[in-house]
Short mmCIF file of C-alpha atoms and ligand atoms in Angstrom, two decimals:
data_model
loop_
_atom_site.label_atom_id
_atom_site.label_comp_id
_atom_site.label_asym_id
_atom_site.label_seq_id
_atom_site.Cartn_x
_atom_site.Cartn_y
_atom_site.Cartn_z
CA UNK R 1 -21.89 121.45 -38.84
CA UNK R 2 -22.55 119.23 -35.83
CA UNK R 3 -21.28 120.12 -32.38
CA UNK R 4 -20.36 117.20 -30.12
CA UNK R 5 -22.53 117.31 -26.98
CA UNK R 6 -21.62 115.03 -24.06
CA UNK R 7 -25.23 114.57 -22.94
CA UNK R 8 -27.33 111.44 -23.50
CA UNK R 9 -30.55 111.90 -21.57
CA UNK R 10 -32.26 108.57 -22.00
CA UNK R 11 -31.05 105.19 -23.22
CA UNK R 12 -32.29 101.62 -23.35
CA UNK R 13 -29.78 99.32 -21.57
CA UNK R 14 -30.30 95.58 -21.90
CA UNK R 15 -33.60 95.17 -19.91
CA UNK R 16 -34.22 98.63 -18.47
CA UNK R 17 -34.30 102.36 -19.25
CA UNK R 18 -31.54 104.61 -17.94
CA UNK R 19 -32.20 108.34 -17.74
CA UNK R 20 -30.86 111.55 -16.28
CA UNK R 21 -32.92 112.56 -13.21
CA UNK R 22 -33.93 116.07 -14.19
CA UNK R 23 -35.54 116.88 -10.83
CA UNK R 24 -32.14 117.23 -9.12
CA UNK R 25 -30.24 119.27 -11.74
CA UNK R 26 -28.18 121.47 -11.13
CA UNK R 27 -27.39 120.14 -7.65
CA UNK R 28 -26.67 116.65 -8.96
CA UNK R 29 -26.22 115.07 -12.39
CA UNK R 30 -27.22 111.52 -11.76
CA UNK R 31 -28.83 108.65 -13.68
CA UNK R 32 -31.75 106.53 -12.57
CA UNK R 33 -32.72 103.09 -13.87
CA UNK R 34 -36.42 102.56 -14.58
CA UNK R 35 -37.26 98.85 -14.51
CA UNK R 36 -41.04 98.64 -14.80
CA UNK R 37 -43.85 100.24 -16.76
CA UNK R 38 -45.69 101.88 -13.86
CA UNK R 39 -42.40 103.34 -12.61
CA UNK R 40 -41.92 104.84 -16.09
CA UNK R 41 -45.46 106.31 -16.05
CA UNK R 42 -44.62 107.99 -12.70
CA UNK R 43 -41.20 109.18 -13.94
CA UNK R 44 -42.91 110.94 -16.85
CA UNK R 45 -45.69 112.40 -14.69
CA UNK R 46 -43.28 113.58 -12.00
CA UNK R 47 -40.88 115.01 -14.57
CA UNK R 48 -37.84 112.87 -13.74
CA UNK R 49 -37.79 112.82 -17.52
CA UNK R 50 -39.28 115.83 -19.32
CA UNK R 51 -39.28 117.68 -22.61
CA UNK R 52 -41.48 116.49 -25.48
CA UNK R 53 -39.02 114.30 -27.47
CA UNK R 54 -37.48 112.79 -24.30
CA UNK R 55 -40.88 111.79 -22.88
CA UNK R 56 -41.75 110.29 -26.25
CA UNK R 57 -38.74 107.94 -25.99
CA UNK R 58 -39.57 107.33 -22.32
CA UNK R 59 -43.07 106.26 -23.34
CA UNK R 60 -41.60 103.86 -25.92
CA UNK R 61 -39.32 102.42 -23.27
CA UNK R 62 -42.29 102.12 -20.90
CA UNK R 63 -44.13 99.94 -23.42
CA UNK R 64 -41.09 97.61 -23.57
CA UNK R 65 -41.05 97.43 -19.77
CA UNK R 66 -44.76 96.51 -19.67
CA UNK R 67 -44.12 93.91 -22.41
CA UNK R 68 -41.26 92.32 -20.45
CA UNK R 69 -43.49 92.00 -17.35
CA UNK R 70 -46.52 90.60 -19.23
CA UNK R 71 -44.26 88.07 -21.00
CA UNK R 72 -43.68 86.46 -17.60
CA UNK R 73 -47.41 85.99 -16.91
CA UNK R 74 -48.15 82.77 -18.89
CA UNK R 75 -50.69 84.53 -21.12
CA UNK R 76 -51.81 83.35 -24.54
CA UNK R 77 -50.43 85.41 -27.40
CA UNK R 78 -53.85 87.08 -27.93
CA UNK R 79 -54.19 87.95 -24.24
CA UNK R 80 -50.63 89.30 -24.21
CA UNK R 81 -51.29 91.53 -27.23
CA UNK R 82 -54.56 92.94 -25.96
CA UNK R 83 -53.20 93.62 -22.43
CA UNK R 84 -50.07 95.20 -23.84
CA UNK R 85 -52.03 97.53 -26.13
CA UNK R 86 -54.09 98.59 -23.08
CA UNK R 87 -50.85 99.37 -21.20
CA UNK R 88 -49.47 101.34 -24.17
CA UNK R 89 -52.70 103.40 -24.31
CA UNK R 90 -52.35 103.99 -20.56
CA UNK R 91 -48.75 105.15 -21.01
CA UNK R 92 -50.00 107.78 -23.47
CA UNK R 93 -51.93 109.40 -20.60
CA UNK R 94 -48.94 110.04 -18.33
CA UNK R 95 -48.83 113.68 -19.56
CA UNK R 96 -51.39 115.35 -21.84
CA UNK R 97 -49.79 118.12 -23.89
CA UNK R 98 -46.61 116.84 -25.56
CA UNK R 99 -47.82 114.82 -28.57
CA UNK R 100 -44.45 113.07 -28.98
CA UNK R 101 -45.56 110.84 -26.10
CA UNK R 102 -48.69 109.67 -27.91
CA UNK R 103 -46.72 109.45 -31.16
CA UNK R 104 -44.01 107.18 -29.74
CA UNK R 105 -46.45 104.92 -27.84
CA UNK R 106 -48.48 104.62 -31.02
CA UNK R 107 -45.32 103.62 -32.92
CA UNK R 108 -44.96 100.77 -30.39
CA UNK R 109 -48.65 99.81 -30.80
CA UNK R 110 -48.09 99.65 -34.60
CA UNK R 111 -45.14 97.25 -34.00
CA UNK R 112 -47.33 95.06 -31.76
CA UNK R 113 -50.15 94.96 -34.30
CA UNK R 114 -47.86 94.27 -37.28
CA UNK R 115 -45.82 91.55 -35.55
CA UNK R 116 -46.03 87.93 -36.66
CA UNK R 117 -43.73 86.77 -33.85
CA UNK R 118 -44.37 84.93 -30.62
CA UNK R 119 -44.47 86.79 -27.27
CA UNK R 120 -40.68 86.91 -26.82
CA UNK R 121 -40.30 87.98 -30.40
CA UNK R 122 -42.71 90.90 -29.87
CA UNK R 123 -40.76 92.01 -26.79
CA UNK R 124 -37.55 91.97 -28.84
CA UNK R 125 -39.16 93.89 -31.75
CA UNK R 126 -40.42 96.57 -29.31
CA UNK R 127 -36.94 96.88 -27.81
CA UNK R 128 -35.33 97.25 -31.24
CA UNK R 129 -37.94 99.86 -32.23
CA UNK R 130 -37.32 101.85 -29.06
CA UNK R 131 -33.57 101.87 -29.77
CA UNK R 132 -34.25 102.93 -33.36
CA UNK R 133 -36.45 105.85 -32.21
CA UNK R 134 -33.71 106.82 -29.73
CA UNK R 135 -31.01 106.95 -32.42
CA UNK R 136 -33.27 108.75 -34.88
CA UNK R 137 -33.99 111.43 -32.31
CA UNK R 138 -30.35 112.51 -32.17
CA UNK R 139 -30.01 112.47 -35.97
CA UNK R 140 -33.21 114.52 -36.37
CA UNK R 141 -32.02 117.06 -33.81
CA UNK R 142 -28.73 117.51 -35.63
CA UNK R 143 -30.62 118.22 -38.85
CA UNK R 144 -32.88 120.70 -37.04
CA UNK R 145 -29.73 122.33 -35.60
CA UNK R 146 -28.04 122.63 -38.97
CA UNK R 147 -31.10 124.08 -40.72
CA UNK R 148 -31.63 126.51 -37.85
CA UNK R 149 -28.00 127.61 -37.80
CA UNK R 150 -28.50 129.00 -41.33
CA UNK R 151 -30.77 131.76 -39.97
CA UNK R 152 -28.65 132.67 -36.93
CA UNK R 153 -26.87 135.99 -37.61
CA UNK R 154 -23.13 136.25 -36.92
CA UNK R 155 -22.47 136.95 -33.23
CA UNK R 156 -26.16 136.61 -32.41
CA UNK R 157 -27.71 136.64 -28.96
CA UNK R 158 -30.45 134.02 -28.98
CA UNK R 159 -33.19 134.12 -26.39
CA UNK R 160 -34.78 130.80 -25.35
CA UNK R 161 -37.50 129.79 -22.92
CA UNK R 162 -37.76 126.59 -20.87
CA UNK R 163 -35.34 123.83 -21.84
CA UNK R 164 -35.45 122.47 -25.36
CA UNK R 165 -31.98 121.08 -25.19
CA UNK R 166 -30.16 117.78 -25.06
CA UNK R 167 -31.89 117.21 -21.72
CA UNK R 168 -35.33 117.53 -23.32
CA UNK R 169 -34.47 115.03 -26.06
CA UNK R 170 -32.22 111.96 -26.30
CA UNK R 171 -29.32 114.29 -27.09
CA UNK R 172 -28.29 117.50 -28.92
CA UNK R 173 -31.66 119.29 -28.51
CA UNK R 174 -34.09 121.14 -30.76
CA UNK R 175 -33.88 124.87 -29.87
CA UNK R 176 -30.50 124.30 -28.21
CA UNK R 177 -29.59 122.05 -31.17
CA UNK R 178 -29.87 125.24 -33.28
CA UNK R 179 -27.63 126.98 -30.73
CA UNK R 180 -25.09 124.12 -30.80
CA UNK R 181 -24.88 124.04 -34.61
CA UNK R 182 -24.64 127.86 -34.75
CA UNK R 183 -21.93 127.86 -32.08
CA UNK R 184 -19.93 125.23 -33.99
CA UNK R 185 -19.73 127.67 -36.93
CA UNK R 186 -19.36 130.88 -34.93
CA UNK R 187 -18.22 130.79 -31.29
CA UNK R 188 -19.32 134.39 -30.68
CA UNK R 189 -22.97 133.26 -30.56
CA UNK R 190 -24.50 133.41 -27.08
CA UNK R 191 -27.76 132.56 -25.29
CA UNK R 192 -30.10 134.47 -22.96
CA UNK R 193 -32.13 131.92 -20.99
CA UNK R 194 -35.48 132.77 -19.36
CA UNK R 195 -35.62 131.25 -15.90
CA UNK R 196 -39.08 129.74 -16.74
CA UNK R 197 -41.30 129.80 -13.68
CA UNK R 198 -42.65 127.77 -12.03
CA UNK R 199 -40.35 124.73 -12.55
CA UNK R 200 -37.35 126.82 -13.62
CA UNK R 201 -36.26 124.58 -16.48
CA UNK R 202 -34.40 127.60 -17.95
CA UNK R 203 -32.51 128.44 -14.78
CA UNK R 204 -31.84 124.87 -13.67
CA UNK R 205 -31.50 122.90 -16.88
CA UNK R 206 -30.74 125.18 -19.83
CA UNK R 207 -27.93 127.05 -18.03
CA UNK R 208 -26.57 123.71 -16.71
CA UNK R 209 -26.35 122.01 -20.09
CA UNK R 210 -25.01 125.04 -21.99
CA UNK R 211 -22.35 125.63 -19.36
CA UNK R 212 -21.46 121.90 -19.52
CA UNK R 213 -20.86 122.29 -23.28
CA UNK R 214 -18.98 125.61 -22.90
CA UNK R 215 -21.64 127.75 -24.66
CA UNK R 216 -21.98 131.27 -23.14
CA UNK R 217 -25.33 131.73 -21.41
CA UNK R 218 -26.86 134.60 -19.44
CA UNK R 219 -29.77 133.88 -17.10
CA UNK R 220 -32.67 136.39 -17.02
CA UNK R 221 -36.00 136.31 -15.22
CA UNK R 222 -39.21 135.76 -17.21
CA UNK R 223 -40.32 139.40 -17.07
CA UNK R 224 -37.07 140.77 -18.55
CA UNK R 225 -37.34 139.74 -22.20
CA UNK R 226 -39.04 142.90 -23.53
CA UNK R 227 -36.50 145.08 -21.70
CA UNK R 228 -33.57 143.39 -23.44
CA UNK R 229 -35.39 143.36 -26.79
CA UNK R 230 -36.05 147.09 -26.49
CA UNK R 231 -32.32 147.64 -25.92
CA UNK R 232 -31.56 145.74 -29.16
CA UNK R 233 -29.77 143.02 -27.20
CA UNK R 234 -31.72 140.05 -28.57
CA UNK R 235 -31.29 139.06 -32.26
CA UNK R 236 -33.69 136.13 -32.40
CA UNK R 237 -35.80 133.82 -30.25
CA UNK R 238 -35.71 130.01 -30.63
CA UNK R 239 -37.89 127.79 -28.44
CA UNK R 240 -39.08 124.17 -28.61
CA UNK R 241 -42.61 122.86 -28.83
CA UNK R 242 -44.86 120.32 -27.15
CA UNK R 243 -47.51 120.22 -29.86
CA UNK R 244 -47.99 122.09 -33.13
CA UNK R 245 -51.43 122.20 -34.81
CA UNK R 246 -51.89 121.89 -38.58
CA UNK R 247 -52.06 125.70 -38.92
CA UNK R 248 -48.78 126.23 -37.00
CA UNK R 249 -50.24 127.30 -33.64
CA UNK R 250 -47.72 126.00 -31.11
CA UNK R 251 -48.02 124.84 -27.51
CA UNK R 252 -44.87 125.24 -25.47
CA UNK R 253 -43.98 125.93 -21.84
CA UNK R 254 -46.11 128.59 -20.18
CA UNK R 255 -44.64 132.04 -20.86
CA UNK R 256 -43.62 131.30 -24.44
CA UNK R 257 -46.63 133.23 -25.78
CA UNK R 258 -45.54 136.36 -23.83
CA UNK R 259 -42.06 136.10 -25.37
CA UNK R 260 -43.57 135.77 -28.87
CA UNK R 261 -45.71 138.88 -28.40
CA UNK R 262 -42.68 140.86 -27.14
CA UNK R 263 -40.64 139.59 -30.12
CA UNK R 264 -43.31 140.67 -32.61
CA UNK R 265 -43.47 144.17 -31.05
CA UNK R 266 -39.70 144.56 -31.26
CA UNK R 267 -39.29 142.98 -34.71
CA UNK R 268 -37.20 140.12 -33.36
CA UNK R 269 -37.71 136.90 -35.35
CA UNK R 270 -39.39 134.20 -33.25
CA UNK R 271 -38.69 130.59 -34.30
CA UNK R 272 -39.97 127.23 -33.13
CA UNK R 273 -37.55 124.27 -33.41
CA UNK R 274 -39.23 120.84 -33.35
CA UNK R 275 -39.28 117.48 -35.10
CA UNK R 276 -42.22 116.50 -37.30
CA UNK R 277 -43.29 114.11 -34.50
CA UNK R 278 -44.34 117.25 -32.53
CA UNK R 279 -46.77 118.26 -35.27
CA UNK R 280 -50.28 116.99 -34.73
CA UNK R 281 -51.99 117.29 -38.08
CA UNK R 282 -55.16 115.74 -36.63
CA UNK R 283 -55.97 119.09 -35.02
CA UNK R 284 -56.70 122.21 -37.07
CA UNK R 285 -55.73 124.90 -34.55
CA UNK R 286 -54.09 125.40 -31.19
CA UNK R 287 -57.52 125.76 -29.52
CA UNK R 288 -57.71 121.96 -29.61
CA UNK R 289 -54.44 121.33 -27.78
CA UNK R 290 -55.03 119.93 -24.23
CA UNK R 291 -53.20 122.09 -21.68
CA UNK R 292 -51.87 120.36 -18.60
CA UNK R 293 -52.91 121.86 -15.24
CA UNK R 294 -50.12 121.09 -12.75
CA UNK R 295 -49.83 121.02 -8.99
CA UNK R 296 -50.46 124.33 -7.23
CA UNK R 297 -47.42 123.71 -5.08
CA UNK R 298 -45.25 124.47 -8.08
CA UNK R 299 -46.46 128.08 -7.76
CA UNK R 300 -46.83 128.50 -4.02
CA UNK R 301 -43.47 126.95 -3.17
CA UNK R 302 -39.83 127.26 -4.21
CA UNK R 303 -37.54 124.42 -3.15
CA UNK R 304 -40.15 123.22 -0.68
CA UNK R 305 -40.66 126.64 0.99
CA UNK R 306 -43.84 128.73 0.87
CA UNK R 307 -43.42 132.01 -1.01
CA UNK R 308 -46.92 133.44 -0.55
CA UNK R 309 -49.92 133.50 1.77
CA UNK R 310 -51.41 130.04 2.31
CA UNK R 311 -54.85 131.64 1.64
CA UNK R 312 -54.04 132.50 -1.97
CA UNK R 313 -55.89 130.95 -4.96
CA UNK R 314 -53.65 129.38 -7.56
CA UNK R 315 -53.98 128.40 -11.23
CA UNK R 316 -51.09 126.64 -12.92
CA UNK R 317 -51.36 125.80 -16.62
CA UNK R 318 -48.09 124.14 -17.74
CA UNK R 319 -48.28 125.39 -21.33
CA UNK R 320 -49.61 128.16 -23.52
CA UNK R 321 -50.30 128.37 -27.24
CA UNK R 322 -48.46 130.84 -29.45
CA UNK R 323 -50.65 131.80 -32.45
CA UNK R 324 -49.04 130.96 -35.81
CA UNK R 325 -48.98 134.61 -36.93
CA UNK R 326 -46.30 135.35 -34.33
CA UNK R 327 -43.98 132.59 -35.64
CA UNK R 328 -41.33 133.46 -38.27
CA UNK R 329 -40.57 129.81 -39.02
CA UNK R 330 -40.78 126.25 -37.71
CA UNK R 331 -37.36 124.62 -37.91
CA UNK R 332 -37.74 120.89 -38.59
CA UNK R 333 -35.59 118.03 -39.83
CA UNK R 334 -37.11 118.67 -43.30
CA UNK R 335 -36.09 122.33 -43.37
CA UNK R 336 -37.56 125.58 -42.11
CA UNK R 337 -41.29 125.75 -42.64
CA UNK R 338 -42.68 129.23 -43.32
CA UNK R 339 -46.25 130.62 -43.44
CA UNK R 340 -48.72 129.57 -44.82
CA UNK R 341 -48.20 126.75 -42.29
CA UNK R 342 -51.19 124.70 -43.38
CA UNK R 343 -49.44 124.37 -46.70
CA UNK R 344 -45.80 124.08 -45.58
CA UNK R 345 -46.61 121.56 -42.84
CA UNK R 346 -48.63 119.38 -45.25
CA UNK R 347 -45.76 119.52 -47.76
CA UNK R 348 -43.16 118.56 -45.11
CA UNK R 349 -45.08 115.35 -44.41
CA UNK R 350 -45.03 114.51 -48.16
CA UNK R 351 -41.19 114.89 -48.44
O1 MRU U 401 -42.99 120.58 -18.70
P1 MRU U 401 -41.78 120.27 -19.53
O2 MRU U 401 -40.48 120.62 -18.86
O3 MRU U 401 -41.79 118.85 -20.07
O4 MRU U 401 -41.94 121.25 -20.78
C1 MRU U 401 -40.97 121.23 -21.77
C2 MRU U 401 -41.14 122.25 -22.77
O5 MRU U 401 -42.10 123.01 -22.83
C3 MRU U 401 -40.12 122.24 -23.89
O6 MRU U 401 -39.84 123.54 -24.32
C4 MRU U 401 -40.69 121.41 -25.01
O7 MRU U 401 -41.06 120.15 -24.57
C5 MRU U 401 -39.75 121.27 -26.13
S1 MRU U 401 -38.48 120.13 -25.72
C6 MRU U 401 -37.44 119.89 -27.02
#
């Protein structure tokens, strides 16, 4: 059963992309308009928009913005096509780990290559394709939510890490889509949200969007999950994903792997919720997933203030990889995939 969420994170409007600025949540809930391709590249890199499915759509919008600008340059059709494909390839590099970004930009490249239209026609086709991907994202998340809700026990407390909610997608969410669908059936379900250092997507964004939708949420710090699991206070874990390898190994926000190990030890089922567009069947295992190294300031500072010695060394990988053997199931729009993941993932792509 679908729950009605009020949040629409990113949307194509006429000639520009409109998105929620995620850097200012929870202090402000405001929208920004992105009007050119380079601005979109920077918005993705600087995490004004974030979360794998949302940055995929942002990438698709970015290609339309580049197309609109190139259409004004009096280029031949061939020059336009080759410059635009270069820009779309560039857009793919705005962040390295979430494969939805490469997937969505590639969908736009496929449109460009298949088009028989003139320059203005290509721009229009790209715009229509971006809107289609946007609408499909919400439908896919609702399916993920409904499949996931089937494995949520009555009155469950669900632990999540980072933000895999409406604000990480166009709307509804993947992991939080499961929460929304479960809550629609049983309003005694509740969430424990890890704060998710260093960018605090759990504290800032997950608590904000669940509170906005009236879903009970308790904030905990990242080190607390095993304590609450040992007390029998967590019934299941559901997190999102940035890239899933063909064998089910899953990259998600740094700290996810720790939660998965704690869940295994305490016999708490650990689920991934993600669309098929997050699965990268071109890579065999998680060892091949590129892990983004982010600014050291994210670790040394909180809200602009130093929190440690300025002599300290820092390392700041944005993601880790949870090995497939720790994952009870991958909840997708085609149903819940179970081990052996090589087999179940391959079958999901055939359906
Ligand atoms: O660095 P972020 O905030 O983009 O990382 C986001 C996550 O790791 C999410 O959990 C993941 O993208 C899934 S979003 C549905």
